[in-house]
Amino acid sequence: MAFLQISEPGESPEPHTRRLAVGIDLGTTNSLVATIRNAVPECLPDSEGRTMLPSAVQYAEEGQIVVGHEALAHRGSDALNTITSVKRFMGRAIADLRSDAEARYNFTTPTGDGKGPLQIITRQGTLSPIEVSAEILRTLKTRAEESLGGELYGAVITVPAYFDDAQRQATKDAAKLAGLNVLRLLNEPTAAAVAYGLDQHAEGTFLIYDLGGGTFDVSILRLSRGVFEVLSTAGDTHLGGDDFDAALAKHAFETWALTRALSPTGQASLLAAARIAKEQLTKDETATINVGWGCGFGSTLDVTRETFAAITQPLVDRTMACVKRALRDAKLKADDIDGVVLVGGATRTPHVRTALEAHFGKPPLATMNPDEVVALGAAIQADQLAGNQSGDGESHLLLDVIPLSLGLETMGGLVEKIIPRNSTIPVAKAQEFTTFKDGQTAMALHVVQGERELVTDCRSLARFELRGIPPMVAGSARIRVTFQVDADGLLSVSATETTSNVRAEVNVKPSYGLGDGEIAAMLQSAFASANTDMQARALAEARVDALALTTALSNALVDDRALLGDAEFAALNSQIAHLKTLIEGSDHRAIVRASEALNVASTEFAGRRMDRAVREALTGRDIAKIV
Ligand code: ADP
Ligand code: MG
């Protein structure tokens, strides 16, 4: 796959003035802000020296909004008003929620009927995930401006590679709400690669394994002389350290054989205790889960590293399945990978590293802090986009890929892929379509995302119409449809009828995005059903062709009835009726055979029509003017 170079956007900066630009890792669990100081990327600490800001927002009693460590401390006591992992809700609907852990708030929707983007009911009112994320971003913006002593020019904000259109849009909206100028959204693994590539000048093929609190991403990147090429991406938007906490909490709950279900507060306390024990097990062989239920009651459980590993091995196995898929997509074997880069706090877990070492035959790279590497890479990109880097050759940007193919619905419910999966972005592709019916003046365009051949198996992104096409014979209009995906991964589609220049356009902004693991599931089903899909495509195509034939012939039989004897007329009509019955069925070979037979049977009739048309055209004309 080729890489592109993007030049710096906007005007070039005044000489010697540096624009204050930051990279922000807006994480599910923790968020960080980084910048370039004295040519070195570094994370900016809060007043107490901590670089990580827990992505937690408490809507407290007296109307204040508390962000970070302090908010996290209230997660147990004020569970319903202390929002954590809000990133999981970005661009989502209530129906997208899966686990119990996710359903721990009071949700609603703008219209109250459960449809559309979800909202969270707190004591300070109903809030969208965008507003909650904006609080985190605002806190980091303030931290950066205080620390750098000036107003920020802009920020690069990272998102998981698997974020779809709605989730990216929601992230941008949150930044806007926080008063940040978004220079670009950047995929997290990509940012990590930037940080590693520039720090180490590594060459080779690397696999970025990012296991955070709530998301898991794998990307395979080829690095050479500071230029990066993305070979493939895979992952699971609902797999992370939180699941390890939940598995350990479940184990404790079952071991204690508690008879009553836990209150939200009790659940939050248990999860927090499980998390502390889990992190302890990274450095110690044993740890104790210690939960106070209030009123002097509490429970404790000793856990060994071995038990913890056994309980959570299925989660590690799921990450390894994604790793294998990414390798398969990139057409690589484990041996082809020169290094595995660890990103995300959960990659500190010992048996995660063991699994990677077993698969790749060498220990993963972990020379950089896995918590900070994404923010550092984003800071490097931000600095470039702000135009702070002198000299040329340094300003190339690593480009991301789109995770799912983008296409259009065509006749028969089929998908015509316009931009294939894993295309580097920004990308623009155009394709020509035509009208199906005579005199057709409007065309409905349906934009879909997914790998399957049939529209019903793909995700619908948007519908729009091209109107005002001049009436023409079927097949002669030229409708050029252009798909454009910008550097943030956002799609816009336009359609133009090129003979008349009639144009229609849509920015694809779905109301909410793909559900959890849906992308993975969609990819998997695309692989599994390639064969069924081919048959379905053959059937749909046969139907479309047969329908066009029967329609055209029926019309001709009406127009030129006089050219046929009664027996001929009846024979053709009965063959048309037969083919129409077959179209209703699902035997594509029978449809093709009957279509061919009808074609043959109607050849004579077509010949007579042609003769008549030619005779009419020639009547009363001078032969010299015709040739
Ligand atoms: P995110 O990208 O989702 O914000 P992070 O990269 O900050 O997440 O990772 C957070 C996850 O890392 C949490 O689940 C946390 O418990 C886990 N984590 C942090 N430190 C350790 C550790 N020492 N051992 C195991 N897991 C850890
Ligand atoms: Mg992260």
mmCIF file of C-alpha atoms in Angstrom, residues 29-301:
data_model
loop_
_atom_site.group_PDB
_atom_site.id
_atom_site.type_symbol
_atom_site.label_atom_id
_atom_site.label_comp_id
_atom_site.label_asym_id
_atom_site.label_seq_id
_atom_site.Cartn_x
_atom_site.Cartn_y
_atom_site.Cartn_z
ATOM 1 C CA THR A 29 -9.711 5.129 31.407
ATOM 2 C CA ASN A 30 -6.990 7.763 31.435
ATOM 3 C CA SER A 31 -6.308 10.841 29.370
ATOM 4 C CA LEU A 32 -3.032 12.689 28.845
ATOM 5 C CA VAL A 33 -1.772 15.833 27.182
ATOM 6 C CA ALA A 34 1.701 16.153 25.696
ATOM 7 C CA THR A 35 3.713 18.745 23.817
ATOM 8 C CA ILE A 36 7.130 19.251 22.282
ATOM 9 C CA ARG A 37 9.485 21.144 24.551
ATOM 10 C CA ASN A 38 13.090 21.686 23.586
ATOM 11 C CA ALA A 39 12.568 19.344 20.662
ATOM 12 C CA VAL A 40 11.511 16.516 22.969
ATOM 13 C CA PRO A 41 7.940 15.258 23.360
ATOM 14 C CA GLU A 42 6.803 15.169 26.955
ATOM 15 C CA CYS A 43 3.593 14.637 28.872
ATOM 16 C CA LEU A 44 2.447 17.615 30.925
ATOM 17 C CA PRO A 45 1.808 16.893 34.611
ATOM 18 C CA ASP A 46 -0.865 18.365 36.871
ATOM 19 C CA SER A 47 0.043 20.445 39.934
ATOM 20 C CA GLU A 48 0.791 17.249 41.823
ATOM 21 C CA GLY A 49 3.124 15.869 39.184
ATOM 22 C CA ARG A 50 0.720 13.284 37.750
ATOM 23 C CA THR A 51 0.538 13.033 33.965
ATOM 24 C CA MET A 52 -2.468 10.707 33.813
ATOM 25 C CA LEU A 53 -5.884 12.235 34.274
ATOM 26 C CA PRO A 54 -8.476 9.562 35.038
ATOM 27 C CA SER A 55 -11.246 9.958 32.459
ATOM 28 C CA ALA A 56 -13.821 10.405 35.199
ATOM 29 C CA VAL A 57 -16.288 13.261 35.637
ATOM 30 C CA GLN A 58 -18.432 13.728 38.732
ATOM 31 C CA TYR A 59 -21.516 15.926 38.588
ATOM 32 C CA ALA A 60 -21.436 16.784 42.260
ATOM 33 C CA GLU A 61 -24.108 17.836 44.712
ATOM 34 C CA GLU A 62 -23.525 21.582 44.835
ATOM 35 C CA GLY A 63 -23.419 22.013 41.088
ATOM 36 C CA GLN A 64 -19.668 21.712 40.639
ATOM 37 C CA ILE A 65 -18.124 19.466 38.035
ATOM 38 C CA VAL A 66 -15.166 17.441 39.292
ATOM 39 C CA VAL A 67 -12.748 15.832 36.839
ATOM 40 C CA GLY A 68 -9.978 13.261 37.292
ATOM 41 C CA HIS A 69 -8.586 11.635 40.437
ATOM 42 C CA GLU A 70 -11.004 13.424 42.719
ATOM 43 C CA ALA A 71 -13.959 12.318 40.631
ATOM 44 C CA LEU A 72 -12.689 8.761 40.543
ATOM 45 C CA ALA A 73 -12.640 8.729 44.332
ATOM 46 C CA HIS A 74 -16.422 9.205 44.236
ATOM 47 C CA ARG A 75 -17.022 6.425 41.792
ATOM 48 C CA GLY A 76 -18.045 4.127 44.629
ATOM 49 C CA SER A 77 -20.071 6.557 46.752
ATOM 50 C CA ASP A 78 -21.760 8.539 43.974
ATOM 51 C CA ALA A 79 -21.841 5.963 41.209
ATOM 52 C CA LEU A 80 -24.757 7.317 39.192
ATOM 53 C CA ASN A 81 -23.324 10.820 38.951
ATOM 54 C CA THR A 82 -19.695 9.887 38.431
ATOM 55 C CA ILE A 83 -19.191 9.070 34.790
ATOM 56 C CA THR A 84 -16.272 6.837 33.829
ATOM 57 C CA SER A 85 -15.429 5.154 30.511
ATOM 58 C CA VAL A 86 -17.572 7.751 28.745
ATOM 59 C CA LYS A 87 -15.555 7.066 25.613
ATOM 60 C CA ARG A 88 -17.550 3.845 25.245
ATOM 61 C CA PHE A 89 -20.709 5.894 24.852
ATOM 62 C CA MET A 90 -19.436 8.309 22.227
ATOM 63 C CA GLY A 91 -21.561 8.146 19.081
ATOM 64 C CA ARG A 92 -23.587 5.272 20.503
ATOM 65 C CA ALA A 93 -27.230 4.359 21.044
ATOM 66 C CA ILE A 94 -28.659 2.605 24.091
ATOM 67 C CA ALA A 95 -29.116 -0.502 21.955
ATOM 68 C CA ASP A 96 -25.335 -0.591 21.434
ATOM 69 C CA LEU A 97 -24.663 -1.176 25.135
ATOM 70 C CA ARG A 98 -23.760 -4.710 25.907
ATOM 71 C CA SER A 99 -22.324 -5.545 29.283
ATOM 72 C CA ASP A 100 -23.861 -4.904 32.687
ATOM 73 C CA ALA A 101 -20.869 -2.750 33.495
ATOM 74 C CA GLU A 102 -21.925 -0.425 30.688
ATOM 75 C CA ALA A 103 -25.539 -0.160 31.728
ATOM 76 C CA ARG A 104 -24.631 1.271 35.118
ATOM 77 C CA TYR A 105 -26.067 4.759 34.526
ATOM 78 C CA ASN A 106 -29.568 6.038 33.948
ATOM 79 C CA PHE A 107 -29.771 6.466 30.217
ATOM 80 C CA THR A 108 -32.223 8.261 28.035
ATOM 81 C CA THR A 109 -32.349 9.601 24.483
ATOM 82 C CA PRO A 110 -33.181 13.056 23.109
ATOM 83 C CA THR A 111 -36.662 11.916 22.116
ATOM 84 C CA GLY A 112 -37.113 9.634 25.113
ATOM 85 C CA ASP A 113 -38.032 6.632 22.977
ATOM 86 C CA GLY A 114 -34.675 4.871 23.206
ATOM 87 C CA LYS A 115 -33.743 5.815 19.645
ATOM 88 C CA GLY A 116 -30.839 8.044 18.649
ATOM 89 C CA PRO A 117 -27.671 8.897 20.544
ATOM 90 C CA LEU A 118 -27.746 7.985 24.216
ATOM 91 C CA GLN A 119 -27.701 10.506 27.049
ATOM 92 C CA ILE A 120 -26.897 10.087 30.722
ATOM 93 C CA ILE A 121 -29.238 11.328 33.425
ATOM 94 C CA THR A 122 -27.325 12.873 36.341
ATOM 95 C CA ARG A 123 -28.348 15.090 39.212
ATOM 96 C CA GLN A 124 -27.091 18.016 37.160
ATOM 97 C CA GLY A 125 -29.356 17.163 34.270
ATOM 98 C CA THR A 126 -29.274 15.065 31.159
ATOM 99 C CA LEU A 127 -25.871 15.002 29.495
ATOM 100 C CA SER A 128 -24.542 13.709 26.222
ATOM 101 C CA PRO A 129 -21.268 11.746 26.200
ATOM 102 C CA ILE A 130 -19.901 14.608 24.119
ATOM 103 C CA GLU A 131 -20.462 17.050 26.990
ATOM 104 C CA VAL A 132 -18.848 14.679 29.483
ATOM 105 C CA SER A 133 -15.800 14.182 27.241
ATOM 106 C CA ALA A 134 -15.588 17.930 26.764
ATOM 107 C CA GLU A 135 -15.055 18.311 30.533
ATOM 108 C CA ILE A 136 -12.019 16.019 30.342
ATOM 109 C CA LEU A 137 -10.660 17.883 27.332
ATOM 110 C CA ARG A 138 -11.258 21.248 28.989
ATOM 111 C CA THR A 139 -9.293 20.128 32.042
ATOM 112 C CA LEU A 140 -6.366 19.063 29.858
ATOM 113 C CA LYS A 141 -6.560 22.270 27.834
ATOM 114 C CA THR A 142 -6.374 24.343 31.012
ATOM 115 C CA ARG A 143 -3.484 22.247 32.280
ATOM 116 C CA ALA A 144 -1.595 22.758 29.031
ATOM 117 C CA GLU A 145 -2.252 26.493 28.832
ATOM 118 C CA GLU A 146 -1.159 27.021 32.414
ATOM 119 C CA SER A 147 1.913 24.931 31.923
ATOM 120 C CA LEU A 148 2.887 26.441 28.548
ATOM 121 C CA GLY A 149 1.888 29.985 29.456
ATOM 122 C CA GLY A 150 -0.315 30.822 26.515
ATOM 123 C CA GLU A 151 -3.342 30.005 24.460
ATOM 124 C CA LEU A 152 -3.266 26.756 22.500
ATOM 125 C CA TYR A 153 -3.140 26.976 18.729
ATOM 126 C CA GLY A 154 -4.531 23.502 18.301
ATOM 127 C CA ALA A 155 -4.557 19.871 19.309
ATOM 128 C CA VAL A 156 -4.244 16.457 17.752
ATOM 129 C CA ILE A 157 -6.661 14.104 19.472
ATOM 130 C CA THR A 158 -6.267 10.368 19.253
ATOM 131 C CA VAL A 159 -9.054 7.840 18.725
ATOM 132 C CA PRO A 160 -9.017 4.043 18.485
ATOM 133 C CA ALA A 161 -8.363 2.864 14.935
ATOM 134 C CA TYR A 162 -11.753 1.180 15.000
ATOM 135 C CA PHE A 163 -13.742 4.319 15.779
ATOM 136 C CA ASP A 164 -16.368 4.721 13.104
ATOM 137 C CA ASP A 165 -17.679 7.890 11.573
ATOM 138 C CA ALA A 166 -20.119 8.693 14.373
ATOM 139 C CA GLN A 167 -17.545 8.157 17.104
ATOM 140 C CA ARG A 168 -14.959 10.333 15.364
ATOM 141 C CA GLN A 169 -17.523 13.039 14.809
ATOM 142 C CA ALA A 170 -18.541 12.903 18.473
ATOM 143 C CA THR A 171 -14.882 13.266 19.496
ATOM 144 C CA LYS A 172 -14.462 16.310 17.290
ATOM 145 C CA ASP A 173 -17.650 17.819 18.679
ATOM 146 C CA ALA A 174 -16.383 17.309 22.235
ATOM 147 C CA ALA A 175 -13.152 19.115 21.359
ATOM 148 C CA LYS A 176 -15.073 21.984 19.825
ATOM 149 C CA LEU A 177 -17.189 22.211 22.962
ATOM 150 C CA ALA A 178 -14.017 22.381 25.040
ATOM 151 C CA GLY A 179 -12.768 25.258 22.909
ATOM 152 C CA LEU A 180 -10.030 23.265 21.220
ATOM 153 C CA ASN A 181 -9.015 23.677 17.621
ATOM 154 C CA VAL A 182 -8.720 20.124 16.319
ATOM 155 C CA LEU A 183 -5.758 19.925 13.974
ATOM 156 C CA ARG A 184 -6.524 16.317 13.260
ATOM 157 C CA LEU A 185 -7.857 13.130 14.749
ATOM 158 C CA LEU A 186 -5.219 10.423 14.767
ATOM 159 C CA ASN A 187 -5.504 6.711 15.361
ATOM 160 C CA GLU A 188 -3.925 5.714 18.663
ATOM 161 C CA PRO A 189 -1.662 2.916 17.362
ATOM 162 C CA THR A 190 -0.535 5.272 14.666
ATOM 163 C CA ALA A 191 0.440 7.844 17.269
ATOM 164 C CA ALA A 192 2.390 5.191 19.171
ATOM 165 C CA ALA A 193 4.246 4.311 15.989
ATOM 166 C CA VAL A 194 5.133 7.951 15.460
ATOM 167 C CA ALA A 195 6.557 8.133 18.958
ATOM 168 C CA TYR A 196 8.592 4.962 18.515
ATOM 169 C CA GLY A 197 9.663 5.663 14.981
ATOM 170 C CA LEU A 198 11.050 9.094 15.692
ATOM 171 C CA ASP A 199 12.657 8.117 18.959
ATOM 172 C CA GLN A 200 14.382 5.028 17.751
ATOM 173 C CA HIS A 201 14.654 5.446 13.988
ATOM 174 C CA ALA A 202 13.530 1.876 13.714
ATOM 175 C CA GLU A 203 13.165 0.160 10.390
ATOM 176 C CA GLY A 204 11.021 -2.863 9.803
ATOM 177 C CA THR A 205 7.548 -4.228 10.295
ATOM 178 C CA PHE A 206 5.924 -3.660 13.652
ATOM 179 C CA LEU A 207 2.780 -4.794 15.338
ATOM 180 C CA ILE A 208 1.228 -2.292 17.724
ATOM 181 C CA TYR A 209 -0.649 -4.076 20.498
ATOM 182 C CA ASP A 210 -2.761 -1.551 22.406
ATOM 183 C CA LEU A 211 -4.696 -2.909 25.361
ATOM 184 C CA GLY A 212 -6.158 -0.012 27.318
ATOM 185 C CA GLY A 213 -8.970 0.111 29.818
ATOM 186 C CA GLY A 214 -11.793 -0.266 27.356
ATOM 187 C CA THR A 215 -10.526 -0.851 23.859
ATOM 188 C CA PHE A 216 -8.132 -3.140 22.090
ATOM 189 C CA ASP A 217 -6.387 -2.266 18.836
ATOM 190 C CA VAL A 218 -3.858 -4.088 16.715
ATOM 191 C CA SER A 219 -2.128 -2.374 13.835
ATOM 192 C CA ILE A 220 0.620 -3.655 11.637
ATOM 193 C CA LEU A 221 2.870 -0.890 10.398
ATOM 194 C CA ARG A 222 5.929 -0.892 8.208
ATOM 195 C CA LEU A 223 8.479 1.705 9.220
ATOM 196 C CA SER A 224 11.445 2.826 7.190
ATOM 197 C CA ARG A 225 13.503 5.986 7.541
ATOM 198 C CA GLY A 226 10.741 7.635 9.501
ATOM 199 C CA VAL A 227 8.111 6.914 6.871
ATOM 200 C CA PHE A 228 5.272 4.681 7.901
ATOM 201 C CA GLU A 229 2.960 2.486 5.922
ATOM 202 C CA VAL A 230 -0.102 0.911 7.536
ATOM 203 C CA LEU A 231 -0.529 -2.697 6.441
ATOM 204 C CA SER A 232 -3.595 -3.699 8.428
ATOM 205 C CA THR A 233 -5.683 -3.011 11.493
ATOM 206 C CA ALA A 234 -7.910 -5.164 13.689
ATOM 207 C CA GLY A 235 -9.265 -5.001 17.201
ATOM 208 C CA ASP A 236 -12.233 -5.035 19.515
ATOM 209 C CA THR A 237 -13.864 -1.850 20.774
ATOM 210 C CA HIS A 238 -15.103 -3.715 23.833
ATOM 211 C CA LEU A 239 -12.084 -5.431 25.236
ATOM 212 C CA GLY A 240 -9.687 -3.975 27.761
ATOM 213 C CA GLY A 241 -8.398 -3.836 31.324
ATOM 214 C CA ASP A 242 -11.948 -3.145 32.578
ATOM 215 C CA ASP A 243 -12.882 -6.659 31.492
ATOM 216 C CA PHE A 244 -10.012 -8.066 33.540
ATOM 217 C CA ASP A 245 -11.360 -6.147 36.545
ATOM 218 C CA ALA A 246 -14.855 -7.448 35.871
ATOM 219 C CA ALA A 247 -13.643 -11.049 35.548
ATOM 220 C CA LEU A 248 -11.776 -10.798 38.842
ATOM 221 C CA ALA A 249 -14.752 -9.123 40.535
ATOM 222 C CA LYS A 250 -17.042 -11.885 39.305
ATOM 223 C CA HIS A 251 -14.639 -14.481 40.668
ATOM 224 C CA ALA A 252 -14.674 -12.802 44.075
ATOM 225 C CA PHE A 253 -18.448 -12.394 44.071
ATOM 226 C CA GLU A 254 -18.904 -16.087 43.297
ATOM 227 C CA THR A 255 -16.326 -17.189 45.826
ATOM 228 C CA TRP A 256 -18.008 -15.165 48.551
ATOM 229 C CA ALA A 257 -21.322 -16.678 47.492
ATOM 230 C CA LEU A 258 -23.098 -13.418 48.300
ATOM 231 C CA THR A 259 -26.812 -14.012 48.174
ATOM 232 C CA ARG A 260 -27.950 -10.537 47.186
ATOM 233 C CA ALA A 261 -27.229 -8.638 44.025
ATOM 234 C CA LEU A 262 -24.928 -5.668 44.536
ATOM 235 C CA SER A 263 -26.140 -2.086 44.493
ATOM 236 C CA PRO A 264 -24.483 0.207 41.927
ATOM 237 C CA THR A 265 -22.312 1.547 44.746
ATOM 238 C CA GLY A 266 -21.378 -1.949 45.887
ATOM 239 C CA GLN A 267 -20.577 -2.935 42.317
ATOM 240 C CA ALA A 268 -18.362 0.091 41.807
ATOM 241 C CA SER A 269 -16.503 -0.608 45.080
ATOM 242 C CA LEU A 270 -15.949 -4.234 44.117
ATOM 243 C CA LEU A 271 -14.680 -3.265 40.647
ATOM 244 C CA ALA A 272 -12.317 -0.680 42.134
ATOM 245 C CA ALA A 273 -10.973 -3.245 44.610
ATOM 246 C CA ALA A 274 -10.536 -5.808 41.836
ATOM 247 C CA ARG A 275 -8.614 -3.299 39.791
ATOM 248 C CA ILE A 276 -6.248 -2.484 42.627
ATOM 249 C CA ALA A 277 -5.618 -6.201 43.184
ATOM 250 C CA LYS A 278 -5.073 -6.740 39.446
ATOM 251 C CA GLU A 279 -2.482 -3.998 39.189
ATOM 252 C CA GLN A 280 -0.777 -5.336 42.316
ATOM 253 C CA LEU A 281 -0.560 -8.779 40.682
ATOM 254 C CA THR A 282 1.591 -7.259 37.943
ATOM 255 C CA LYS A 283 4.419 -6.855 40.425
ATOM 256 C CA ASP A 284 3.516 -9.310 43.199
ATOM 257 C CA GLU A 285 2.630 -13.000 43.219
ATOM 258 C CA THR A 286 -0.431 -12.466 45.413
ATOM 259 C CA ALA A 287 -2.884 -9.687 46.179
ATOM 260 C CA THR A 288 -5.969 -9.182 48.282
ATOM 261 C CA ILE A 289 -9.339 -7.947 47.100
ATOM 262 C CA ASN A 290 -10.675 -5.829 49.887
ATOM 263 C CA VAL A 291 -14.197 -4.360 49.750
ATOM 264 C CA GLY A 292 -16.104 -2.487 52.406
ATOM 265 C CA TRP A 293 -19.870 -2.780 52.019
ATOM 266 C CA GLY A 294 -20.582 -0.082 54.614
ATOM 267 C CA CYS A 295 -21.818 -0.362 58.210
ATOM 268 C CA GLY A 296 -18.648 -2.147 59.187
ATOM 269 C CA PHE A 297 -19.217 -5.070 56.820
ATOM 270 C CA GLY A 298 -16.673 -6.098 54.280
ATOM 271 C CA SER A 299 -15.229 -9.002 52.318
ATOM 272 C CA THR A 300 -11.689 -9.974 51.441
ATOM 273 C CA LEU A 301 -10.188 -12.543 49.105
#
